[in-house]
Coordinates of C-alpha atoms in Angstrom, one line a residue:
M73 CA 1.1 -4.5 10.8
I74 CA -0.6 -2.8 7.9
F75 CA 2.7 -1.1 6.8
K76 CA 4.6 -4.4 6.9
K77 CA 2.0 -6.2 4.9
M78 CA 1.9 -3.4 2.4
A79 CA 5.7 -3.4 2.1
E80 CA 5.6 -7.1 1.3
I81 CA 2.9 -6.7 -1.3
I82 CA 4.7 -3.8 -2.9
A83 CA 8.0 -5.7 -3.0
E84 CA 6.3 -8.7 -4.5
H85 CA 4.6 -6.4 -7.1
I86 CA 7.8 -4.6 -8.2
G87 CA 10.2 -7.4 -7.6
G88 CA 12.1 -5.6 -4.8
D89 CA 13.0 -6.2 -1.2
A90 CA 10.4 -5.3 1.5
A91 CA 13.1 -4.4 3.9
E92 CA 14.2 -1.5 1.7
I93 CA 10.7 0.1 1.8
T94 CA 10.1 2.7 4.6
E95 CA 7.1 4.7 5.6
N96 CA 8.7 7.7 3.9
T97 CA 9.4 5.8 0.6
T98 CA 7.4 7.5 -2.1
F99 CA 5.5 5.5 -4.7
E100 CA 7.3 7.5 -7.4
E101 CA 10.7 6.3 -6.0
L102 CA 9.4 2.7 -6.3
G103 CA 8.2 3.3 -9.9
V104 CA 4.6 2.6 -8.8
D105 CA 1.8 4.4 -10.6
S106 CA -1.9 4.9 -9.5
L107 CA -3.0 1.7 -11.3
D108 CA -0.3 -0.3 -9.5
T109 CA -1.5 1.2 -6.2
V110 CA -5.1 0.2 -6.9
E111 CA -4.0 -3.4 -7.7
M112 CA -1.9 -3.6 -4.5
V113 CA -4.8 -2.2 -2.4
M114 CA -7.1 -4.8 -4.0
K115 CA -4.6 -7.5 -2.9
L116 CA -4.4 -6.1 0.6
E117 CA -8.3 -6.0 0.8
E118 CA -8.3 -9.7 -0.2
E119 CA -5.7 -10.6 2.4
L120 CA -7.3 -8.6 5.2
D121 CA -10.8 -9.4 4.2
V122 CA -11.9 -5.7 4.1
E123 CA -13.2 -3.3 1.5
L124 CA -11.3 0.0 1.1
E125 CA -12.3 3.0 -0.9
L126 CA -9.3 5.1 -1.9
E127 CA -9.8 8.8 -1.3
G128 CA -7.4 10.8 -3.3
K129 CA -3.7 10.2 -4.1
F130 CA -1.1 9.1 -1.6
D131 CA 2.5 10.1 -1.9
T132 CA 4.2 7.8 0.5
V133 CA 3.8 4.2 1.6
G134 CA 3.3 5.4 5.1
D135 CA 0.5 7.8 4.1
L136 CA -1.4 4.9 2.5
A137 CA -0.8 2.6 5.4
K138 CA -2.2 5.3 7.8
F139 CA -5.3 5.7 5.7
I140 CA -5.9 2.0 5.6
E141 CA -5.4 1.7 9.4
S142 CA -7.9 4.5 9.9
K143 CA -10.5 2.6 7.8
L144 CA -9.9 -0.5 9.9
A145 CA -10.2 1.2 13.3

């Protein structure tokens, strides 16, 4: 669920197709920098009504999704 929602938010942010984003897709491949990541996490927090503290840098969309899922568990 988290990954799918993230893919939708990322696609909306970069003007791409969520179906083309996989868990192994890197943020670098998407042209997403750390500021973009923070903005997208803020949007995800708003949509899920949670507060997340990013801890470090995430290379792939799947890594970030797993981190968020661990915070929601």
